[in-house]
Amino acid sequence: MKYRRFGRTDWQVSEIGYGMWGMAGWKESDDIQSAKSLDLAVENGVNFFDTAWGYGEGHSEELLGQLVRRHSKEKIYTASKIPPKNFQWPAKPEYTYEDSYPVNHIVEYTEKTLVNLGMERIDLIQFHTWDDGWSHREEWQRAVEDLKKDGKIAAMGISVNRWEPENGIKALETGLIDAVQVIYNIFDQNPEDRLFPLCEEKDIAVIARVPFDEGTLTGNLTKDTVFPEGDWRGTYFVPENLNSSVEHADALKPIIPEGMTMAEMALRFILENKTVSTTIPGMRKQRNVLANTATSDGTPLPSELVQELKKHRWDRVPTSWSQ
């Protein structure tokens, strides 16, 4: 496993992190499977784990806390997210600051997260949604400073909306945000335009989420794919999105190097960008842990392939189903 500097925090984090969305099921069998995958990730060098209160109303956070206690001799960086007070994802311009992150709500959910983790301090807490219309509000700024001063958090971050990487730039310019979580992958390359240069300038860490475009970049979806009842992707991959996504993924298949999967190519593309501190694929199954962590071997993609992949940038705008 290779490690990268996490912005101004100076943490050395695994470039392949672990996204814990999807580990919120309440079945004991699910938790046992999750624990095995989490343990395997630590054994393979992963030391950055990202969760949220919103993943099972704190259950995923409890799993992370248990992981930290099982591996007490290892330094595991913990990251979670505060849900908006209105529990609406994503943030929209019409949602007021009071609807979303009043001070008492920020403090309450940070403390709930600490209880779920069984810890006195979390390394990184993030706003789970964001709209730059709130950036000027001094209330959240003071709350962040107070949480750091009280020793409850080490660093503060924001998670920006899907396909809106610039809707967070004003918050970063306050100097109070240590990390930004953004969708970045072969299709979603637009963070490179303005967000990444600002992060470089201000020494802000970058967490690249959704590396496989919700599964499109594994190459396993078809236009006939049907998701199980209750699977969130069933509402995201409406026909309009599924058909177009599959077409974009199919266009990549001829350029996948021999002996490499599309998923591996997708992760290696992200790792080519040195502004990225870590990327956080979901890895519920142990085989996925082994496959994803194996990409962190320091082997670059051929430069010609990287240039070819640049041509597959797909600029999209939020819609009713993009969530």
mmCIF file of C-alpha atoms in Angstrom, residues 76-310:
data_model
loop_
_atom_site.group_PDB
_atom_site.id
_atom_site.type_symbol
_atom_site.label_atom_id
_atom_site.label_comp_id
_atom_site.label_asym_id
_atom_site.label_seq_id
_atom_site.Cartn_x
_atom_site.Cartn_y
_atom_site.Cartn_z
ATOM 1 C CA ILE A 76 -6.657 4.113 11.749
ATOM 2 C CA TYR A 77 -7.934 7.475 10.528
ATOM 3 C CA THR A 78 -11.646 7.864 11.186
ATOM 4 C CA ALA A 79 -13.899 10.080 9.089
ATOM 5 C CA SER A 80 -17.650 10.593 9.354
ATOM 6 C CA LYS A 81 -20.318 13.085 8.327
ATOM 7 C CA ILE A 82 -22.973 15.216 9.987
ATOM 8 C CA PRO A 83 -26.379 14.869 8.296
ATOM 9 C CA PRO A 84 -28.270 18.050 7.426
ATOM 10 C CA LYS A 85 -30.970 18.904 9.960
ATOM 11 C CA ASN A 86 -33.684 18.502 7.315
ATOM 12 C CA PHE A 87 -32.255 15.087 6.317
ATOM 13 C CA GLN A 88 -32.496 16.015 2.638
ATOM 14 C CA TRP A 89 -29.839 14.897 0.164
ATOM 15 C CA PRO A 90 -28.428 16.617 -1.821
ATOM 16 C CA ALA A 91 -28.369 20.223 -0.631
ATOM 17 C CA LYS A 92 -30.415 22.624 -2.741
ATOM 18 C CA PRO A 93 -30.130 26.410 -2.964
ATOM 19 C CA GLU A 94 -33.598 26.830 -1.464
ATOM 20 C CA TYR A 95 -32.581 25.020 1.744
ATOM 21 C CA THR A 96 -31.634 27.647 4.304
ATOM 22 C CA TYR A 97 -28.666 27.443 6.619
ATOM 23 C CA GLU A 98 -31.117 27.028 9.517
ATOM 24 C CA ASP A 99 -32.677 24.055 7.698
ATOM 25 C CA SER A 100 -29.318 22.409 7.414
ATOM 26 C CA TYR A 101 -26.524 23.111 9.884
ATOM 27 C CA PRO A 102 -27.469 25.300 12.873
ATOM 28 C CA VAL A 103 -24.812 25.206 15.586
ATOM 29 C CA ASN A 104 -26.727 23.021 18.049
ATOM 30 C CA HIS A 105 -27.263 20.441 15.298
ATOM 31 C CA ILE A 106 -23.563 20.413 14.352
ATOM 32 C CA VAL A 107 -22.567 19.838 17.962
ATOM 33 C CA GLU A 108 -25.317 17.296 18.655
ATOM 34 C CA TYR A 109 -24.449 15.068 15.707
ATOM 35 C CA THR A 110 -20.718 15.311 16.228
ATOM 36 C CA GLU A 111 -21.306 14.064 19.763
ATOM 37 C CA LYS A 112 -23.645 11.316 18.511
ATOM 38 C CA THR A 113 -20.909 10.188 16.137
ATOM 39 C CA LEU A 114 -18.377 10.073 18.965
ATOM 40 C CA VAL A 115 -20.765 7.950 21.039
ATOM 41 C CA ASN A 116 -21.294 5.564 18.119
ATOM 42 C CA LEU A 117 -17.549 5.291 17.559
ATOM 43 C CA GLY A 118 -16.861 4.923 21.269
ATOM 44 C CA MET A 119 -14.169 7.589 20.951
ATOM 45 C CA GLU A 120 -13.473 10.982 22.477
ATOM 46 C CA ARG A 121 -12.204 12.470 19.222
ATOM 47 C CA ILE A 122 -12.703 11.789 15.545
ATOM 48 C CA ASP A 123 -10.007 12.595 13.019
ATOM 49 C CA LEU A 124 -12.302 14.121 10.393
ATOM 50 C CA ILE A 125 -15.924 15.219 10.604
ATOM 51 C CA GLN A 126 -17.592 16.492 7.439
ATOM 52 C CA PHE A 127 -20.763 18.291 6.460
ATOM 53 C CA HIS A 128 -22.604 15.586 4.532
ATOM 54 C CA THR A 129 -24.201 18.121 2.190
ATOM 55 C CA TRP A 130 -23.179 21.600 1.202
ATOM 56 C CA ASP A 131 -24.379 24.690 -0.609
ATOM 57 C CA ASP A 132 -22.026 27.624 -0.970
ATOM 58 C CA GLY A 133 -24.829 30.003 -0.034
ATOM 59 C CA TRP A 134 -24.062 29.069 3.585
ATOM 60 C CA SER A 135 -20.331 29.735 3.385
ATOM 61 C CA HIS A 136 -20.454 33.248 4.845
ATOM 62 C CA ARG A 137 -22.352 32.203 7.978
ATOM 63 C CA GLU A 138 -20.194 32.746 11.039
ATOM 64 C CA GLU A 139 -22.206 30.260 13.108
ATOM 65 C CA TRP A 140 -20.787 27.112 11.493
ATOM 66 C CA GLN A 141 -17.342 28.683 11.333
ATOM 67 C CA ARG A 142 -17.314 29.255 15.100
ATOM 68 C CA ALA A 143 -18.726 25.772 15.678
ATOM 69 C CA VAL A 144 -15.844 24.228 13.747
ATOM 70 C CA GLU A 145 -13.285 26.226 15.696
ATOM 71 C CA ASP A 146 -14.927 25.286 19.001
ATOM 72 C CA LEU A 147 -15.068 21.564 18.160
ATOM 73 C CA LYS A 148 -11.356 21.624 17.363
ATOM 74 C CA LYS A 149 -10.533 23.623 20.485
ATOM 75 C CA ASP A 150 -12.558 21.206 22.628
ATOM 76 C CA GLY A 151 -10.625 18.266 21.193
ATOM 77 C CA LYS A 152 -13.666 16.566 19.685
ATOM 78 C CA ILE A 153 -12.438 16.754 16.083
ATOM 79 C CA ALA A 154 -8.982 17.016 14.568
ATOM 80 C CA ALA A 155 -10.078 18.270 11.152
ATOM 81 C CA MET A 156 -13.172 19.535 9.312
ATOM 82 C CA GLY A 157 -14.356 18.727 5.824
ATOM 83 C CA ILE A 158 -17.233 19.063 3.396
ATOM 84 C CA SER A 159 -18.758 16.582 0.978
ATOM 85 C CA VAL A 160 -19.900 18.383 -2.149
ATOM 86 C CA ASN A 161 -22.909 17.608 -4.315
ATOM 87 C CA ARG A 162 -22.836 15.214 -7.216
ATOM 88 C CA TRP A 163 -21.664 16.914 -10.407
ATOM 89 C CA GLU A 164 -21.202 20.256 -8.625
ATOM 90 C CA PRO A 165 -17.518 20.298 -7.642
ATOM 91 C CA GLU A 166 -17.401 24.091 -7.588
ATOM 92 C CA ASN A 167 -20.317 24.379 -5.123
ATOM 93 C CA GLY A 168 -17.996 24.394 -2.155
ATOM 94 C CA ILE A 169 -15.193 26.650 -3.294
ATOM 95 C CA LYS A 170 -16.387 29.579 -1.156
ATOM 96 C CA ALA A 171 -16.347 27.341 1.913
ATOM 97 C CA LEU A 172 -12.787 26.257 1.154
ATOM 98 C CA GLU A 173 -11.757 29.882 0.808
ATOM 99 C CA THR A 174 -12.702 30.507 4.456
ATOM 100 C CA GLY A 175 -9.579 28.610 5.492
ATOM 101 C CA LEU A 176 -11.593 26.494 7.957
ATOM 102 C CA ILE A 177 -12.016 23.421 5.771
ATOM 103 C CA ASP A 178 -9.213 20.857 5.865
ATOM 104 C CA ALA A 179 -10.624 18.314 3.395
ATOM 105 C CA VAL A 180 -13.124 18.098 0.576
ATOM 106 C CA GLN A 181 -14.898 14.952 -0.571
ATOM 107 C CA VAL A 182 -15.881 15.033 -4.230
ATOM 108 C CA ILE A 183 -16.918 12.659 -6.988
ATOM 109 C CA TYR A 184 -13.895 12.113 -9.219
ATOM 110 C CA ASN A 185 -13.447 9.299 -11.725
ATOM 111 C CA ILE A 186 -12.862 8.655 -15.435
ATOM 112 C CA PHE A 187 -16.190 10.254 -16.314
ATOM 113 C CA ASP A 188 -16.283 12.977 -13.652
ATOM 114 C CA GLN A 189 -13.076 14.854 -14.342
ATOM 115 C CA ASN A 190 -14.444 18.379 -13.807
ATOM 116 C CA PRO A 191 -12.941 18.761 -10.287
ATOM 117 C CA GLU A 192 -9.666 19.252 -12.169
ATOM 118 C CA ASP A 193 -10.897 22.600 -13.520
ATOM 119 C CA ARG A 194 -11.148 24.783 -10.401
ATOM 120 C CA LEU A 195 -11.503 22.645 -7.290
ATOM 121 C CA PHE A 196 -8.205 20.760 -7.440
ATOM 122 C CA PRO A 197 -6.072 23.850 -8.162
ATOM 123 C CA LEU A 198 -7.622 25.592 -5.145
ATOM 124 C CA CYS A 199 -6.953 22.541 -2.965
ATOM 125 C CA GLU A 200 -3.331 22.574 -4.097
ATOM 126 C CA GLU A 201 -3.061 26.278 -3.310
ATOM 127 C CA LYS A 202 -4.624 26.000 0.155
ATOM 128 C CA ASP A 203 -3.190 22.576 1.033
ATOM 129 C CA ILE A 204 -6.651 21.010 1.387
ATOM 130 C CA ALA A 205 -6.915 17.224 1.276
ATOM 131 C CA VAL A 206 -9.017 15.593 -1.462
ATOM 132 C CA ILE A 207 -11.126 12.472 -0.920
ATOM 133 C CA ALA A 208 -12.231 11.057 -4.273
ATOM 134 C CA ARG A 209 -15.553 9.275 -3.844
ATOM 135 C CA VAL A 210 -17.663 7.185 -6.252
ATOM 136 C CA PRO A 211 -14.599 5.873 -8.128
ATOM 137 C CA PHE A 212 -16.719 3.394 -10.082
ATOM 138 C CA ASP A 213 -19.558 5.806 -10.949
ATOM 139 C CA GLU A 214 -22.012 3.810 -8.788
ATOM 140 C CA GLY A 215 -20.980 0.621 -10.598
ATOM 141 C CA THR A 216 -20.860 1.807 -14.200
ATOM 142 C CA LEU A 217 -17.060 1.748 -14.232
ATOM 143 C CA THR A 218 -16.882 -1.884 -13.180
ATOM 144 C CA GLY A 219 -18.133 -2.727 -16.664
ATOM 145 C CA ASN A 220 -20.706 -5.107 -15.222
ATOM 146 C CA LEU A 221 -23.909 -3.164 -15.931
ATOM 147 C CA THR A 222 -26.009 -3.706 -19.025
ATOM 148 C CA LYS A 223 -29.084 -1.941 -20.349
ATOM 149 C CA ASP A 224 -31.092 -4.861 -18.971
ATOM 150 C CA THR A 225 -29.682 -4.691 -15.450
ATOM 151 C CA VAL A 226 -32.382 -4.820 -12.761
ATOM 152 C CA PHE A 227 -31.427 -3.966 -9.187
ATOM 153 C CA PRO A 228 -32.854 -5.799 -6.162
ATOM 154 C CA GLU A 229 -35.813 -4.211 -4.417
ATOM 155 C CA GLY A 230 -34.598 -1.635 -1.935
ATOM 156 C CA ASP A 231 -31.259 -1.139 -3.714
ATOM 157 C CA TRP A 232 -30.657 2.617 -3.964
ATOM 158 C CA ARG A 233 -29.249 2.205 -7.462
ATOM 159 C CA GLY A 234 -32.702 1.251 -8.700
ATOM 160 C CA THR A 235 -33.783 4.875 -8.220
ATOM 161 C CA TYR A 236 -30.516 6.290 -9.568
ATOM 162 C CA PHE A 237 -30.210 4.179 -12.698
ATOM 163 C CA VAL A 238 -33.509 5.182 -14.262
ATOM 164 C CA PRO A 239 -33.617 4.133 -17.937
ATOM 165 C CA GLU A 240 -32.362 7.533 -19.089
ATOM 166 C CA ASN A 241 -29.295 7.177 -16.876
ATOM 167 C CA LEU A 242 -28.718 3.429 -17.193
ATOM 168 C CA ASN A 243 -28.714 3.413 -20.979
ATOM 169 C CA SER A 244 -26.372 6.360 -21.277
ATOM 170 C CA SER A 245 -24.070 5.071 -18.526
ATOM 171 C CA VAL A 246 -23.746 1.652 -20.133
ATOM 172 C CA GLU A 247 -22.948 3.246 -23.498
ATOM 173 C CA HIS A 248 -20.193 5.351 -21.927
ATOM 174 C CA ALA A 249 -18.760 2.301 -20.145
ATOM 175 C CA ASP A 250 -18.901 0.176 -23.288
ATOM 176 C CA ALA A 251 -16.856 2.828 -25.086
ATOM 177 C CA LEU A 252 -14.032 2.163 -22.611
ATOM 178 C CA LYS A 253 -13.866 -1.583 -23.102
ATOM 179 C CA PRO A 254 -11.656 -1.558 -26.236
ATOM 180 C CA ILE A 255 -8.901 0.379 -24.451
ATOM 181 C CA ILE A 256 -8.657 -1.676 -21.249
ATOM 182 C CA PRO A 257 -5.113 -3.107 -21.103
ATOM 183 C CA GLU A 258 -4.754 -6.855 -21.377
ATOM 184 C CA GLY A 259 -4.940 -8.523 -17.986
ATOM 185 C CA MET A 260 -6.644 -5.529 -16.355
ATOM 186 C CA THR A 261 -10.292 -5.090 -15.385
ATOM 187 C CA MET A 262 -12.244 -1.899 -16.003
ATOM 188 C CA ALA A 263 -12.497 -1.394 -12.238
ATOM 189 C CA GLU A 264 -8.729 -1.590 -11.848
ATOM 190 C CA MET A 265 -8.242 0.859 -14.694
ATOM 191 C CA ALA A 266 -10.754 3.199 -13.056
ATOM 192 C CA LEU A 267 -8.894 3.180 -9.718
ATOM 193 C CA ARG A 268 -5.501 3.577 -11.343
ATOM 194 C CA PHE A 269 -6.788 6.577 -13.305
ATOM 195 C CA ILE A 270 -7.728 8.299 -10.055
ATOM 196 C CA LEU A 271 -4.363 7.493 -8.495
ATOM 197 C CA GLU A 272 -2.622 9.170 -11.431
ATOM 198 C CA ASN A 273 -3.810 12.511 -10.023
ATOM 199 C CA LYS A 274 -1.457 13.513 -7.220
ATOM 200 C CA THR A 275 -3.910 16.102 -5.860
ATOM 201 C CA VAL A 276 -6.032 13.180 -4.657
ATOM 202 C CA SER A 277 -5.128 12.169 -1.110
ATOM 203 C CA THR A 278 -7.238 8.999 -1.053
ATOM 204 C CA THR A 279 -10.084 7.350 -2.927
ATOM 205 C CA ILE A 280 -12.805 5.452 -1.094
ATOM 206 C CA PRO A 281 -14.370 2.551 -2.990
ATOM 207 C CA GLY A 282 -17.028 0.542 -1.208
ATOM 208 C CA MET A 283 -15.713 -2.949 -0.471
ATOM 209 C CA ARG A 284 -18.310 -5.088 1.256
ATOM 210 C CA LYS A 285 -16.888 -8.349 -0.087
ATOM 211 C CA GLN A 286 -13.432 -9.624 0.649
ATOM 212 C CA ARG A 287 -12.600 -10.238 -2.993
ATOM 213 C CA ASN A 288 -13.210 -6.545 -3.673
ATOM 214 C CA VAL A 289 -10.876 -5.579 -0.832
ATOM 215 C CA LEU A 290 -8.104 -7.696 -2.326
ATOM 216 C CA ALA A 291 -8.676 -6.415 -5.869
ATOM 217 C CA ASN A 292 -8.869 -2.744 -4.913
ATOM 218 C CA THR A 293 -5.947 -2.664 -2.494
ATOM 219 C CA ALA A 294 -3.777 -4.447 -5.069
ATOM 220 C CA THR A 295 -3.974 -1.374 -7.320
ATOM 221 C CA SER A 296 -1.830 0.567 -4.841
ATOM 222 C CA ASP A 297 1.490 -0.790 -6.057
ATOM 223 C CA GLY A 298 3.060 2.359 -7.471
ATOM 224 C CA THR A 299 2.657 1.183 -11.067
ATOM 225 C CA PRO A 300 1.441 4.051 -13.269
ATOM 226 C CA LEU A 301 -0.864 3.660 -16.232
ATOM 227 C CA PRO A 302 0.820 4.166 -19.586
ATOM 228 C CA SER A 303 0.786 7.889 -20.375
ATOM 229 C CA GLU A 304 -0.911 7.243 -23.729
ATOM 230 C CA LEU A 305 -3.745 5.462 -21.931
ATOM 231 C CA VAL A 306 -4.158 8.320 -19.452
ATOM 232 C CA GLN A 307 -4.459 10.757 -22.343
ATOM 233 C CA GLU A 308 -6.999 8.496 -24.012
ATOM 234 C CA LEU A 309 -9.035 8.276 -20.815
ATOM 235 C CA LYS A 310 -9.068 12.066 -20.605
#
